[in-house]
mmCIF file of C-alpha atoms and ligand atoms in Angstrom:
data_model
loop_
_atom_site.group_PDB
_atom_site.id
_atom_site.type_symbol
_atom_site.label_atom_id
_atom_site.label_comp_id
_atom_site.label_asym_id
_atom_site.label_seq_id
_atom_site.Cartn_x
_atom_site.Cartn_y
_atom_site.Cartn_z
ATOM 1 C CA UNK A 160 95.577 129.047 70.520
ATOM 2 C CA UNK A 161 95.448 126.030 72.785
ATOM 3 C CA UNK A 162 98.570 124.260 73.922
ATOM 4 C CA UNK A 163 99.326 121.014 72.094
ATOM 5 C CA UNK A 164 100.057 117.745 73.904
ATOM 6 C CA UNK A 165 102.621 115.042 73.110
ATOM 7 C CA UNK A 166 101.553 111.462 73.800
ATOM 8 C CA UNK A 167 104.253 108.821 73.279
ATOM 9 C CA UNK A 168 102.757 105.428 72.399
ATOM 10 C CA UNK A 169 104.223 102.643 74.506
ATOM 11 C CA UNK A 170 103.435 100.202 71.696
ATOM 12 C CA UNK A 171 106.901 101.027 70.389
ATOM 13 C CA UNK A 172 108.582 100.802 73.807
ATOM 14 C CA UNK A 173 110.869 97.961 74.832
ATOM 15 C CA UNK A 174 108.650 95.746 77.003
ATOM 16 C CA UNK A 175 111.672 93.953 78.475
ATOM 17 C CA UNK A 176 112.621 97.244 80.095
ATOM 18 C CA UNK A 177 109.271 98.961 80.311
ATOM 19 C CA UNK A 178 110.040 100.622 83.609
ATOM 20 C CA UNK A 179 112.996 102.478 82.025
ATOM 21 C CA UNK A 180 110.878 103.664 79.119
ATOM 22 C CA UNK A 181 108.087 104.790 81.469
ATOM 23 C CA UNK A 182 110.619 106.690 83.612
ATOM 24 C CA UNK A 183 111.964 108.348 80.480
ATOM 25 C CA UNK A 184 108.444 109.539 79.547
ATOM 26 C CA UNK A 185 107.894 110.687 83.156
ATOM 27 C CA UNK A 186 110.925 112.952 83.095
ATOM 28 C CA UNK A 187 110.436 114.071 79.466
ATOM 29 C CA UNK A 188 108.367 116.946 78.119
ATOM 30 C CA UNK A 189 105.615 114.485 77.135
ATOM 31 C CA UNK A 190 102.098 115.087 78.453
ATOM 32 C CA UNK A 191 100.316 111.736 78.258
ATOM 33 C CA UNK A 192 101.050 108.026 77.911
ATOM 34 C CA UNK A 193 99.229 106.623 74.869
ATOM 35 C CA UNK A 194 98.298 102.962 75.397
ATOM 36 C CA UNK A 195 97.131 100.863 72.446
ATOM 37 C CA UNK A 196 94.766 98.044 73.355
ATOM 38 C CA UNK A 197 94.198 95.601 70.468
ATOM 39 C CA UNK A 198 92.003 92.513 70.471
ATOM 40 C CA UNK A 199 92.835 90.595 67.286
ATOM 41 C CA UNK A 200 89.268 91.168 66.110
ATOM 42 C CA UNK A 201 88.759 94.866 65.445
ATOM 43 C CA UNK A 202 92.388 94.971 64.312
ATOM 44 C CA UNK A 203 94.603 92.079 63.171
ATOM 45 C CA UNK A 204 96.969 92.467 66.100
ATOM 46 C CA UNK A 205 96.782 91.703 69.849
ATOM 47 C CA UNK A 206 98.590 93.797 72.444
ATOM 48 C CA UNK A 207 97.555 94.048 76.081
ATOM 49 C CA UNK A 208 94.534 94.625 78.307
ATOM 50 C CA UNK A 209 93.596 96.257 81.599
ATOM 51 C CA UNK A 210 96.056 94.221 83.639
ATOM 52 C CA UNK A 211 99.029 95.801 81.855
ATOM 53 C CA UNK A 212 97.338 99.213 81.746
ATOM 54 C CA UNK A 213 97.032 99.057 85.531
ATOM 55 C CA UNK A 214 100.686 98.048 85.930
ATOM 56 C CA UNK A 215 101.801 100.912 83.669
ATOM 57 C CA UNK A 216 99.581 103.267 85.671
ATOM 58 C CA UNK A 217 101.458 102.390 88.846
ATOM 59 C CA UNK A 218 104.681 103.734 87.334
ATOM 60 C CA UNK A 219 103.302 106.503 85.118
ATOM 61 C CA UNK A 220 103.198 110.042 86.500
ATOM 62 C CA UNK A 221 101.177 111.428 83.590
ATOM 63 C CA UNK A 222 97.621 110.683 82.419
ATOM 64 C CA UNK A 223 96.926 107.424 80.601
ATOM 65 C CA UNK A 224 95.332 107.917 77.184
ATOM 66 C CA UNK A 225 93.841 104.510 76.442
ATOM 67 C CA UNK A 226 93.021 103.771 72.794
ATOM 68 C CA UNK A 227 90.676 100.797 72.558
ATOM 69 C CA UNK A 228 90.974 99.040 69.202
ATOM 70 C CA UNK A 229 88.519 96.359 70.243
ATOM 71 C CA UNK A 230 85.021 95.202 69.341
ATOM 72 C CA UNK A 231 82.279 95.639 71.955
ATOM 73 C CA UNK A 232 84.288 98.167 73.993
ATOM 74 C CA UNK A 233 81.199 98.787 76.142
ATOM 75 C CA UNK A 234 82.002 95.544 77.969
ATOM 76 C CA UNK A 235 85.296 96.908 79.296
ATOM 77 C CA UNK A 236 84.883 100.657 79.924
ATOM 78 C CA UNK A 237 84.587 100.447 83.718
ATOM 79 C CA UNK A 238 87.475 97.963 83.905
ATOM 80 C CA UNK A 239 89.812 100.275 81.970
ATOM 81 C CA UNK A 240 88.710 103.218 84.084
ATOM 82 C CA UNK A 241 89.474 101.225 87.229
ATOM 83 C CA UNK A 242 92.824 100.300 85.711
ATOM 84 C CA UNK A 243 93.653 104.012 85.660
ATOM 85 C CA UNK A 244 92.623 105.355 82.249
ATOM 86 C CA UNK A 245 92.158 109.138 82.238
ATOM 87 C CA UNK A 246 91.026 109.230 78.606
ATOM 88 C CA UNK A 247 89.222 106.313 76.979
ATOM 89 C CA UNK A 248 88.897 106.338 73.196
ATOM 90 C CA UNK A 249 86.672 103.909 71.335
ATOM 91 C CA UNK A 250 86.364 103.451 67.593
ATOM 92 C CA UNK A 251 83.379 104.819 65.702
ATOM 93 C CA UNK A 252 83.540 101.685 63.522
ATOM 94 C CA UNK A 253 83.331 99.385 66.577
ATOM 95 C CA UNK A 254 80.251 100.905 68.225
ATOM 96 C CA UNK A 255 76.662 100.397 67.121
ATOM 97 C CA UNK A 256 75.473 102.603 69.987
ATOM 98 C CA UNK A 257 78.250 105.143 70.066
ATOM 99 C CA UNK A 258 76.274 107.795 71.969
ATOM 100 C CA UNK A 259 75.612 105.306 74.745
ATOM 101 C CA UNK A 260 79.266 104.242 74.947
ATOM 102 C CA UNK A 261 80.500 107.852 75.050
ATOM 103 C CA UNK A 262 78.224 108.548 78.003
ATOM 104 C CA UNK A 263 79.252 105.303 79.646
ATOM 105 C CA UNK A 264 82.860 106.540 79.512
ATOM 106 C CA UNK A 265 81.892 109.909 80.992
ATOM 107 C CA UNK A 266 79.757 108.309 83.693
ATOM 108 C CA UNK A 267 82.759 106.165 84.616
ATOM 109 C CA UNK A 268 84.676 109.406 85.239
ATOM 110 C CA UNK A 269 87.023 109.368 82.245
ATOM 111 C CA UNK A 270 87.377 111.769 79.316
ATOM 112 C CA UNK A 271 85.625 110.354 76.252
ATOM 113 C CA UNK A 272 87.311 110.041 72.879
ATOM 114 C CA UNK A 273 86.176 108.651 69.539
ATOM 115 C CA UNK A 274 88.683 107.438 66.950
ATOM 116 C CA UNK A 275 88.025 107.446 63.217
ATOM 117 C CA UNK A 276 89.721 105.076 60.794
ATOM 118 C CA UNK A 277 91.329 106.701 57.748
ATOM 119 C CA UNK A 278 88.285 105.911 55.555
ATOM 120 C CA UNK A 279 85.709 107.318 57.992
ATOM 121 C CA UNK A 280 84.634 110.924 57.301
ATOM 122 C CA UNK A 281 84.769 113.439 60.117
ATOM 123 C CA UNK A 282 81.144 114.443 59.468
ATOM 124 C CA UNK A 283 79.903 111.219 61.074
ATOM 125 C CA UNK A 284 80.539 112.876 64.456
ATOM 126 C CA UNK A 285 78.355 115.929 63.831
ATOM 127 C CA UNK A 286 75.543 114.726 66.122
ATOM 128 C CA UNK A 287 77.871 113.775 68.948
ATOM 129 C CA UNK A 288 80.678 116.299 68.843
ATOM 130 C CA UNK A 289 79.400 118.424 71.748
ATOM 131 C CA UNK A 290 79.668 115.405 74.052
ATOM 132 C CA UNK A 291 83.244 114.482 73.154
ATOM 133 C CA UNK A 292 86.467 115.378 74.931
ATOM 134 C CA UNK A 293 88.673 114.059 72.131
ATOM 135 C CA UNK A 294 88.485 113.144 68.450
ATOM 136 C CA UNK A 295 91.272 110.782 67.391
ATOM 137 C CA UNK A 296 92.025 110.851 63.682
ATOM 138 C CA UNK A 297 93.860 107.725 62.610
ATOM 139 C CA UNK A 298 96.596 108.665 60.183
ATOM 140 C CA UNK A 299 97.374 104.987 59.531
ATOM 141 C CA UNK A 300 95.122 101.940 59.502
ATOM 142 C CA UNK A 301 95.035 100.858 63.140
ATOM 143 C CA UNK A 302 96.768 97.686 64.231
ATOM 144 C CA UNK A 303 100.482 98.335 63.992
ATOM 145 C CA UNK A 304 103.107 100.918 64.827
ATOM 146 C CA UNK A 305 105.681 102.163 62.355
ATOM 147 C CA UNK A 306 103.371 102.601 59.360
ATOM 148 C CA UNK A 307 103.468 105.334 56.747
ATOM 149 C CA UNK A 308 101.540 108.517 57.515
ATOM 150 C CA UNK A 309 98.458 108.991 55.300
ATOM 151 C CA UNK A 310 98.699 112.450 53.745
ATOM 152 C CA UNK A 311 94.994 113.311 53.581
ATOM 153 C CA UNK A 312 95.063 113.495 57.382
ATOM 154 C CA UNK A 313 95.921 117.213 57.155
ATOM 155 C CA UNK A 314 92.618 117.814 55.384
ATOM 156 C CA UNK A 315 90.755 115.717 57.957
ATOM 157 C CA UNK A 316 92.318 117.661 60.816
ATOM 158 C CA UNK A 317 91.104 120.914 59.231
ATOM 159 C CA UNK A 318 87.632 119.436 58.738
ATOM 160 C CA UNK A 319 87.532 118.263 62.356
ATOM 161 C CA UNK A 320 88.594 121.728 63.498
ATOM 162 C CA UNK A 321 85.772 123.294 61.454
ATOM 163 C CA UNK A 322 83.260 120.855 62.912
ATOM 164 C CA UNK A 323 84.396 121.662 66.457
ATOM 165 C CA UNK A 324 84.136 125.407 65.872
ATOM 166 C CA UNK A 325 80.713 125.045 64.264
ATOM 167 C CA UNK A 326 79.375 123.155 67.270
ATOM 168 C CA UNK A 327 81.334 125.122 69.849
ATOM 169 C CA UNK A 328 82.921 121.873 71.041
ATOM 170 C CA UNK A 329 86.033 121.908 73.203
ATOM 171 C CA UNK A 330 87.143 118.425 72.131
ATOM 172 C CA UNK A 331 90.838 117.958 71.449
ATOM 173 C CA UNK A 332 91.933 116.720 68.030
ATOM 174 C CA UNK A 333 94.409 113.862 68.333
ATOM 175 C CA UNK A 334 96.418 112.450 65.435
ATOM 176 C CA UNK A 335 97.600 108.858 65.731
ATOM 177 C CA UNK A 336 99.961 107.005 63.391
ATOM 178 C CA UNK A 337 103.110 107.946 61.528
ATOM 179 C CA UNK A 338 103.550 111.206 63.414
ATOM 180 C CA UNK A 339 107.136 112.289 62.783
ATOM 181 C CA UNK A 340 109.484 115.243 62.953
ATOM 182 C CA UNK A 341 108.596 116.156 59.374
ATOM 183 C CA UNK A 342 104.800 116.366 59.774
ATOM 184 C CA UNK A 343 104.330 117.646 63.337
ATOM 185 C CA UNK A 344 104.376 121.375 62.595
ATOM 186 C CA UNK A 345 101.989 120.964 59.655
ATOM 187 C CA UNK A 346 99.573 118.887 61.765
ATOM 188 C CA UNK A 347 99.527 121.494 64.524
ATOM 189 C CA UNK A 348 99.050 124.249 61.948
ATOM 190 C CA UNK A 349 96.036 122.312 60.598
ATOM 191 C CA UNK A 350 94.542 122.169 64.105
ATOM 192 C CA UNK A 351 95.921 119.080 65.851
ATOM 193 C CA UNK A 352 96.054 119.328 69.659
ATOM 194 C CA UNK A 353 97.444 115.915 70.635
ATOM 195 C CA UNK A 354 100.255 114.167 68.768
ATOM 196 C CA UNK A 355 100.684 110.453 69.365
ATOM 197 C CA UNK A 356 104.145 109.177 68.481
ATOM 198 C CA UNK A 357 105.400 105.622 68.819
ATOM 199 C CA UNK A 358 108.348 104.764 66.596
ATOM 200 C CA UNK A 359 109.413 108.369 66.108
ATOM 201 C CA UNK A 360 110.125 108.478 69.842
ATOM 202 C CA UNK A 361 111.180 104.964 70.816
ATOM 203 C CA UNK A 362 113.151 104.015 67.688
ATOM 204 C CA UNK A 363 115.187 107.190 67.885
ATOM 205 C CA UNK A 364 118.702 107.310 69.315
ATOM 206 C CA UNK A 365 117.620 109.604 72.138
ATOM 207 C CA UNK A 366 113.874 109.248 72.857
ATOM 208 C CA UNK A 367 113.787 111.967 75.502
ATOM 209 C CA UNK A 368 115.460 114.467 73.168
ATOM 210 C CA UNK A 369 113.070 113.442 70.387
ATOM 211 C CA UNK A 370 110.097 114.282 72.628
ATOM 212 C CA UNK A 371 111.656 117.703 73.264
ATOM 213 C CA UNK A 372 112.120 118.113 69.513
ATOM 214 C CA UNK A 373 108.492 117.166 68.764
ATOM 215 C CA UNK A 374 107.383 119.622 71.416
ATOM 216 C CA UNK A 375 109.488 122.357 69.894
ATOM 217 C CA UNK A 376 108.223 121.643 66.357
ATOM 218 C CA UNK A 377 104.629 121.685 67.606
ATOM 219 C CA UNK A 378 105.134 124.993 69.414
ATOM 220 C CA UNK A 379 106.029 127.119 66.392
HETATM 221 C C1 LIG B 445 98.265 102.139 65.694
HETATM 222 C C2 LIG B 445 98.257 102.743 67.070
HETATM 223 C C3 LIG B 445 99.209 103.842 67.247
HETATM 224 C C4 LIG B 445 100.653 103.427 67.114
HETATM 225 C C5 LIG B 445 101.399 104.571 66.522
HETATM 226 O O1 LIG B 445 97.195 101.281 65.564
HETATM 227 O O2 LIG B 445 96.972 103.254 67.393
HETATM 228 O O3 LIG B 445 99.020 104.525 68.479
HETATM 229 O O4 LIG B 445 101.254 103.089 68.336
HETATM 230 O O5 LIG B 445 102.668 104.164 66.229
HETATM 231 P P1 LIG B 445 103.604 104.983 65.257
HETATM 232 O O6 LIG B 445 103.735 106.364 65.856
HETATM 233 O O7 LIG B 445 104.864 104.213 65.259
HETATM 234 O O8 LIG B 445 102.937 105.052 63.912
HETATM 235 ZN ZN1 LIG B 446 96.814 104.550 69.233
#
């Protein structure tokens, strides 16, 4: 069984004291920083771009997992790689030429991920799965933190796991949205490798202890 990874999403961090929150993640048991880039077009919200990703990268001591919720991501792959992204995830729904974009990410030297909205079936990746380093299953509709976890995600995680085994793919399965203390163990049992958590971590009384708790729940 592969080791799971915990990826706190800085979307829920306090941007007036970002350095403190980044230091907390650095010293915590977390594995990656999850960074949510939103453009106000693919999703209704706008967050930040490569300039902020680069600034975060200067303080972060763990890999940057950059989730692009933007249209035409192919225009910005090299820029996000230069900004320090270790993993770049684009949305299936935002790419007409997804195969080309995935290879653009790999050619830029990053790990390539594809995210699927809650309504998008896992099967759509069957002709590309061997080329992927990560499949991100959205367990909320992308655009905002703090939303309610969509329950059929467990089934999708199992389906993604089956697809990976069938194609002998080593891609990690990431779950993003509404990940909490009460669904972590079940997600890992279904096959999740990477757990993204925004509000569960940053809205808790002790974010560092919550990361430890998530890690513990995912380890059983
Ligand atoms: C949603 C983002 C998520 C978000 C998760 O569009 O992709 O990464 O930060 O936040 P929580 O964990 O609060 O649902
Ligand atoms: Zn995300």
